[in-house]
Coordinates of C-alpha atoms in Angstrom, one line a residue:
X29 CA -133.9 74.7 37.5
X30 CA -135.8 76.7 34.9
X31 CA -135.2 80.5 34.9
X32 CA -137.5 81.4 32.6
X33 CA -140.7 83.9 33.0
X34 CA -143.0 81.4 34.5
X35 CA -140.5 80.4 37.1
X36 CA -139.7 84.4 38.1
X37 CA -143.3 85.3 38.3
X38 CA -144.1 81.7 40.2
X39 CA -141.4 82.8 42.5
X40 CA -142.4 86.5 43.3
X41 CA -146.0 85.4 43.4
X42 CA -145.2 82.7 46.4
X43 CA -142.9 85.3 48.0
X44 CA -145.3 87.8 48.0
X45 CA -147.5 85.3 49.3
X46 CA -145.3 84.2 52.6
X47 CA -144.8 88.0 52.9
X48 CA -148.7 88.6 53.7
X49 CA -148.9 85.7 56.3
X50 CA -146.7 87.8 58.4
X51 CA -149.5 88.7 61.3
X52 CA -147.9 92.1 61.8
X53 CA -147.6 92.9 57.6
X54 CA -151.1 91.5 57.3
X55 CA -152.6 94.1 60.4
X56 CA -150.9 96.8 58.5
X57 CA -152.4 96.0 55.3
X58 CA -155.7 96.0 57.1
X59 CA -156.0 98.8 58.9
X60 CA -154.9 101.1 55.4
X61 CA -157.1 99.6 53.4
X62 CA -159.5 100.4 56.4
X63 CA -158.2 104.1 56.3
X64 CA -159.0 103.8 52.9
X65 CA -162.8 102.5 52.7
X66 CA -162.9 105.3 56.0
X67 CA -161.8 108.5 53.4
X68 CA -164.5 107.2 50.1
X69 CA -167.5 106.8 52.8
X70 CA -166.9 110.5 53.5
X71 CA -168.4 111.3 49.5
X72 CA -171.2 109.9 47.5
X73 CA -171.6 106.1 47.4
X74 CA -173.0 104.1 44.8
X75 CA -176.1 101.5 45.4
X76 CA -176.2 99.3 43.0
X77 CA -172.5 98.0 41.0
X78 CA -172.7 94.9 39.0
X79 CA -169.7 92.7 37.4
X80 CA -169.0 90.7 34.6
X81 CA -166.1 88.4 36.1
X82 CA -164.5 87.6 33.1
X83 CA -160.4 86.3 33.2
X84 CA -160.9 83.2 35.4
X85 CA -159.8 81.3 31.7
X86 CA -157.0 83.2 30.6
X87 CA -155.6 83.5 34.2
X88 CA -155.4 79.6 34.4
X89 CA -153.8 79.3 30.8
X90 CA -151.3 82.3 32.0
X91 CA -150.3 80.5 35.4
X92 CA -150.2 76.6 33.8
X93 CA -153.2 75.9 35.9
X94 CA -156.1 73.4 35.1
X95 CA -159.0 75.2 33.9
X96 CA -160.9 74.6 37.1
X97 CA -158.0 76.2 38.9
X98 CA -159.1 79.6 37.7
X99 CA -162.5 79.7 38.4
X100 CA -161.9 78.8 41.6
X101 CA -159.2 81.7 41.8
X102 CA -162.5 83.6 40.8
X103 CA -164.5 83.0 43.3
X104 CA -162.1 84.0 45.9
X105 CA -161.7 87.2 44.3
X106 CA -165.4 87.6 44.5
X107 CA -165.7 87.0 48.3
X108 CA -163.1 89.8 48.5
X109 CA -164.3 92.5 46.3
X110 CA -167.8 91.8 47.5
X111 CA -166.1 92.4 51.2
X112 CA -164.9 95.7 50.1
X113 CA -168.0 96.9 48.4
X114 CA -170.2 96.0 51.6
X115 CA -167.7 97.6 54.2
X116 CA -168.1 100.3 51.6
X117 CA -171.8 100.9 52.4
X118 CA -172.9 99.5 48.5
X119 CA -176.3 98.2 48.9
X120 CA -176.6 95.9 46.3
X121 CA -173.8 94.2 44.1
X122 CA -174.6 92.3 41.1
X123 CA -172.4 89.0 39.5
X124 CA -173.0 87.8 36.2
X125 CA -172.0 84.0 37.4
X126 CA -173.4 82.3 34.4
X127 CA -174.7 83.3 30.7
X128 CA -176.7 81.1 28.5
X129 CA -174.2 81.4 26.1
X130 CA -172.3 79.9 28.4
X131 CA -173.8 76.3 27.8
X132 CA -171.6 76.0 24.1
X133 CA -168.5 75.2 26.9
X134 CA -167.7 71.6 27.4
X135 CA -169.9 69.7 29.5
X136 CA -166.9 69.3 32.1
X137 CA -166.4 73.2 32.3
X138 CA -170.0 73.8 32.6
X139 CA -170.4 71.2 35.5
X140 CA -167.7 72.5 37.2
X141 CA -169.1 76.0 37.4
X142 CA -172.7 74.9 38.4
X143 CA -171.1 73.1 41.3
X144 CA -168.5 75.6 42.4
X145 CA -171.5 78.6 42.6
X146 CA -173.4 76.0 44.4
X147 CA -170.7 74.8 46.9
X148 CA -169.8 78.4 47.1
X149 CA -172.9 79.7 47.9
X150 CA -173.9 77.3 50.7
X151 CA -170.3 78.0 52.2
X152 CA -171.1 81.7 52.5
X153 CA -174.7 80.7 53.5
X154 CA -175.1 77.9 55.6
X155 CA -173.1 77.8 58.7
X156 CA -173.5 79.6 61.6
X157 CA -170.1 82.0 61.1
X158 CA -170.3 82.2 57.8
X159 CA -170.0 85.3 55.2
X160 CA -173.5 85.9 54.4
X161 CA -174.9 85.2 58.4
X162 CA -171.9 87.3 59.5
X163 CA -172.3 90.1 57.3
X164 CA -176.2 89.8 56.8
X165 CA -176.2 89.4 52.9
X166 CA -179.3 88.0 50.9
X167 CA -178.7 86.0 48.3
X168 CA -180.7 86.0 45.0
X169 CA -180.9 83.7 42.1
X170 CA -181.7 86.1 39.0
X171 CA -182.1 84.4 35.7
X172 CA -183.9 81.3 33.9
X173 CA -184.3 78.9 36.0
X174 CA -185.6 76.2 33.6
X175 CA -182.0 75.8 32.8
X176 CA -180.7 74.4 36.2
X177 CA -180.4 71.0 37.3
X178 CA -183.1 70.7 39.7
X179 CA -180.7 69.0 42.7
X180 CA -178.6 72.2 41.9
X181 CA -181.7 74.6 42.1
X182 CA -182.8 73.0 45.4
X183 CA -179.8 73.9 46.9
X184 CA -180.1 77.6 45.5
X185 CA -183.2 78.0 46.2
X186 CA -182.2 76.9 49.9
X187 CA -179.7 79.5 50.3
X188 CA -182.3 82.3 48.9
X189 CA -184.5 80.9 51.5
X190 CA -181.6 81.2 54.3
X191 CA -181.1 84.5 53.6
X192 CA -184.3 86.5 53.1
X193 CA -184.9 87.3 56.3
X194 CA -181.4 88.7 58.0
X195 CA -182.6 92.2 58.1
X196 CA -180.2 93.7 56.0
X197 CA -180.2 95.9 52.8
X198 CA -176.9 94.3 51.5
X199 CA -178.2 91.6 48.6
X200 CA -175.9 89.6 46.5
X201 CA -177.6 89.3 43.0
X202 CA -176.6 86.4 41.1
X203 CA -177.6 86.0 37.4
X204 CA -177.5 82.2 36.8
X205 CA -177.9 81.4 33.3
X206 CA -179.0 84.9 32.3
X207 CA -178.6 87.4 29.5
X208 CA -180.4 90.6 28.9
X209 CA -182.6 89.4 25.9
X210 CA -183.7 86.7 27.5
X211 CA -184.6 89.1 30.9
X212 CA -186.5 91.1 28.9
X213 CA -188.2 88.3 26.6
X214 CA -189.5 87.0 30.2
X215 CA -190.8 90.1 31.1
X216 CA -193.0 90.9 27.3
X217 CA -194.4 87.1 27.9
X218 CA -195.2 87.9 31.6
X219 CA -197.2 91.3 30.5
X220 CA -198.7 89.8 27.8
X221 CA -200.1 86.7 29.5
X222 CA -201.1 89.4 32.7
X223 CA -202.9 90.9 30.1
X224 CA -204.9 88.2 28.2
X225 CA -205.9 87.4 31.9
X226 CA -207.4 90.5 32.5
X227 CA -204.3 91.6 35.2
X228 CA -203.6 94.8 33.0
X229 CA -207.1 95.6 31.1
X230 CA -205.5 99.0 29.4
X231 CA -202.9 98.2 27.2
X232 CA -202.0 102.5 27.3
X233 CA -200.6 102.1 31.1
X234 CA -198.0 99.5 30.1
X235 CA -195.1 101.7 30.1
X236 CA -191.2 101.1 30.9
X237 CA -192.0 100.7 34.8
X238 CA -194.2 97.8 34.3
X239 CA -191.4 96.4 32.0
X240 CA -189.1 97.0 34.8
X241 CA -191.3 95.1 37.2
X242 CA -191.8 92.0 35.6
X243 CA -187.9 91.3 34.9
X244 CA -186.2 88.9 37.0
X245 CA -185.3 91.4 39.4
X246 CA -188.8 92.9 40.0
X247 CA -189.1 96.7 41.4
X248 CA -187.3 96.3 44.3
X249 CA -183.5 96.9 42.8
X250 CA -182.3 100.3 42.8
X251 CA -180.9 102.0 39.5
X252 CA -177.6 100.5 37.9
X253 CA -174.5 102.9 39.1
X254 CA -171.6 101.0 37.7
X255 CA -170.6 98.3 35.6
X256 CA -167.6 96.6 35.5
X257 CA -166.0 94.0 33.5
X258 CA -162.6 93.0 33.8
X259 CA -159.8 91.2 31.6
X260 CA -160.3 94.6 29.6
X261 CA -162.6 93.4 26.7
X262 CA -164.6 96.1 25.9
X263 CA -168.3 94.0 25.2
X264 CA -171.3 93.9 27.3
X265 CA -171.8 90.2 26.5
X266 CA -175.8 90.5 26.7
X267 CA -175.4 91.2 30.2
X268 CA -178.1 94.1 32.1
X269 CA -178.6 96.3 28.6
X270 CA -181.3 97.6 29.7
X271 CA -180.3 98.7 33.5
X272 CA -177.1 100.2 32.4
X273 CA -178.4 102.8 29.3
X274 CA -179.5 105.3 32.2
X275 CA -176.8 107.0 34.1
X276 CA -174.9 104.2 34.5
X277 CA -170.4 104.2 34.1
X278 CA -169.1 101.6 32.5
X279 CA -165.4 100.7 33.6
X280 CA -163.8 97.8 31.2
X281 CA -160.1 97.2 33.6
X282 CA -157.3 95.6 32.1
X283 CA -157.5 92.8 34.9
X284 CA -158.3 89.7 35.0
X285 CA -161.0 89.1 37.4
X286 CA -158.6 86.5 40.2
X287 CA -156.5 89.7 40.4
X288 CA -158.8 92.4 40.6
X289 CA -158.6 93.6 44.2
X290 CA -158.8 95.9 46.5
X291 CA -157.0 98.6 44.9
X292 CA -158.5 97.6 41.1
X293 CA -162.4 98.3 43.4
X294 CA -161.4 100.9 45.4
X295 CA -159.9 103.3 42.2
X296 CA -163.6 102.5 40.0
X297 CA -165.2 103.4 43.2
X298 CA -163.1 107.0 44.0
X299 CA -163.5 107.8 40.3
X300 CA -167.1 107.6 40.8
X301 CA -167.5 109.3 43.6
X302 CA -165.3 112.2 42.7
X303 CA -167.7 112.8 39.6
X304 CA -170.8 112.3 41.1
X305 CA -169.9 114.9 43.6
X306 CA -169.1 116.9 40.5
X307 CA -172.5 116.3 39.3
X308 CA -174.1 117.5 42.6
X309 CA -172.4 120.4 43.1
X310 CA -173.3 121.5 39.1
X311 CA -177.2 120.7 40.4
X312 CA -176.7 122.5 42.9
X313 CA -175.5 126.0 41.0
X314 CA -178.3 125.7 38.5
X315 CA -180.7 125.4 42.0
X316 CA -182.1 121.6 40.5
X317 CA -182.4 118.8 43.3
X318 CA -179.9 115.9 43.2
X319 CA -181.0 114.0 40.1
X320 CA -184.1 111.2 40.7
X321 CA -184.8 109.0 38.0
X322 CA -188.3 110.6 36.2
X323 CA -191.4 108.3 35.1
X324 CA -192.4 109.7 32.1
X325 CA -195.8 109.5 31.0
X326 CA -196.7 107.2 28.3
X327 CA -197.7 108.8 25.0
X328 CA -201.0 107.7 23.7
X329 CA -200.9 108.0 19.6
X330 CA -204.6 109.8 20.0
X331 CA -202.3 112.5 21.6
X332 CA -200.0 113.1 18.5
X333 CA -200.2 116.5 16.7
X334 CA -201.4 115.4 13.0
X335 CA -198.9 115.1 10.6
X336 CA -198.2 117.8 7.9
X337 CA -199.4 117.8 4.7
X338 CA -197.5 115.7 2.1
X339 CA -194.5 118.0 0.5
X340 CA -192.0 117.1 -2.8
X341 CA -188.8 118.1 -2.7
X342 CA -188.3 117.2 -6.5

């Protein structure tokens, strides 16, 4: 029998596994990490966190697995972290499920993750226990939709449907195909056609609002807290640029995303909160409010000072 590194990790990995199927072990697992979530939700908690899930490849080349294999190792992480965040009291959490870019993979890989977000989504959706019902999530489809297969988007649009109405601030956000540039091409075509139509008759009140409201997340998403990607590759991969240049952390983990857990979620989430309490309490000294995002005023050119009079420096 082989001894070599595969084989070790293989075996640790199962024995680790048949340790956490032990009811008592797995009660005492629970009720720390409970403990745990109990001690955060006594200090600032962030609204809105969004992920790039990237590792799901690399994680089935590093365990021998077909390449389907990881991604569906992914999207069992995903139901746990997104567990954690909403026991948490997170409002919103954000997935990027499927770039544009995305469509150079082979046909097979790119068929294989349409269906698994599908399947995945009506599991969490549909029935009567499931994770979204239980746990009153909505579920949103952010991105171009001209790109899905339209028995696929029937589904989605199915499970938006479902879930609209539980009554619940927790909303699952998932961009499927998006990227940034293309968000923010939709919304300059939506403004401009809203304003050949008549819609917005001054072009002087378009301002970074009424950019915000016509991306495929509308107005009703609250301001970017933290983004994470895992596998530790330090790139946004077109991926919510403009939502994360205001006050937004960054974490890049060197995880990949099957193995990001409870521990890799719960230390981005205590390192936020132990800032922004920082943050408060220096607000607080200089006698400011805690921080709200300001509108500033667009400035018309008619407004501008005129310029100086033309200098030489020769």
């Amino acid at each position: 029998m082989s001894s070599g590194p595969f084989y070790r990790s293989y075996s640790f990995n199962a024995l680790w596994a048949l340790v956490f199927k032990f009811p008592l072990f797995a009660y005492f697992v629970g009720f720390i990490e409970d403990f745990v979530i109990s001690i955060i939700k006594t200090g600032p908690i962030p609204k809105h966190i969004a992920m790039i899930m990237d590792g799901n490849r690399t994680y089935a080349k590093k365990h021998r697995l077909p390449l389907k294999e990881g991604h569906f190792a992914g999207a069992n992480a995903l139901v746990k972290v997104l567990e954690v965040c909403y026991k948490v009291g997170i409002e919103q959490v954000t997935i990027y499920a499927f770039s544009l870019e995305n469509f150079n993979r082979s046909k097979e890989e790119v068929d294989t993750l349409f269906a698994l977000l599908r399947d995945k989504l009506k599991v969490m959706s549909e029935h009567e226990d499931s994770y979204a019902r239980y746990n009153k999530v909505r579920i949103r489809i952010i991105g171009n939709r001209s790109f899905i297969p339209e028995d696929i988007l029937k589904d989605l649009e199915n499970v938006e449907e479902t879930t609209k109405d539980f009554g619940s601030k927790k909303t699952l956000n998932v961009c499927f195909p998006y990227t940034a540039r293309d968000e923010i091409t939709y919304a300059v075509k939506s403004i401009a056609s809203k304003r050949v139509s008549g819609e917005l008759n001054n072009r002087n009140k378009i301002t970074t609002k009424t950019i915000e409201k016509n991306f495929y997340f509308g107005d009703d998403v609250p301001p970017l807290d933290i983004l994470i990607r895992t596998s530790g590759h330090t790139r946004l991969s077109d991926f919510l640029l403009w939502q994360c240049t205001t006050e937004c952390t960054i974490e890049f983990p060197d995880v990949l995303w099957p193995d990001f857990g409870f521990i890799s979620i719960m230390s981005i989430l205590f390192k936020w909160s132990y800032y922004r309490t920082i943050q408060i309490e220096e607000e607080a000294i200089r006698g400011k409010e805690p921080r709200v995002q300001e509108v500033i005023p667009p400035v018309l050119l008619k407004e501008l000072p005129n310029p100086p009079p033309a200098t030489s420096v020769i």
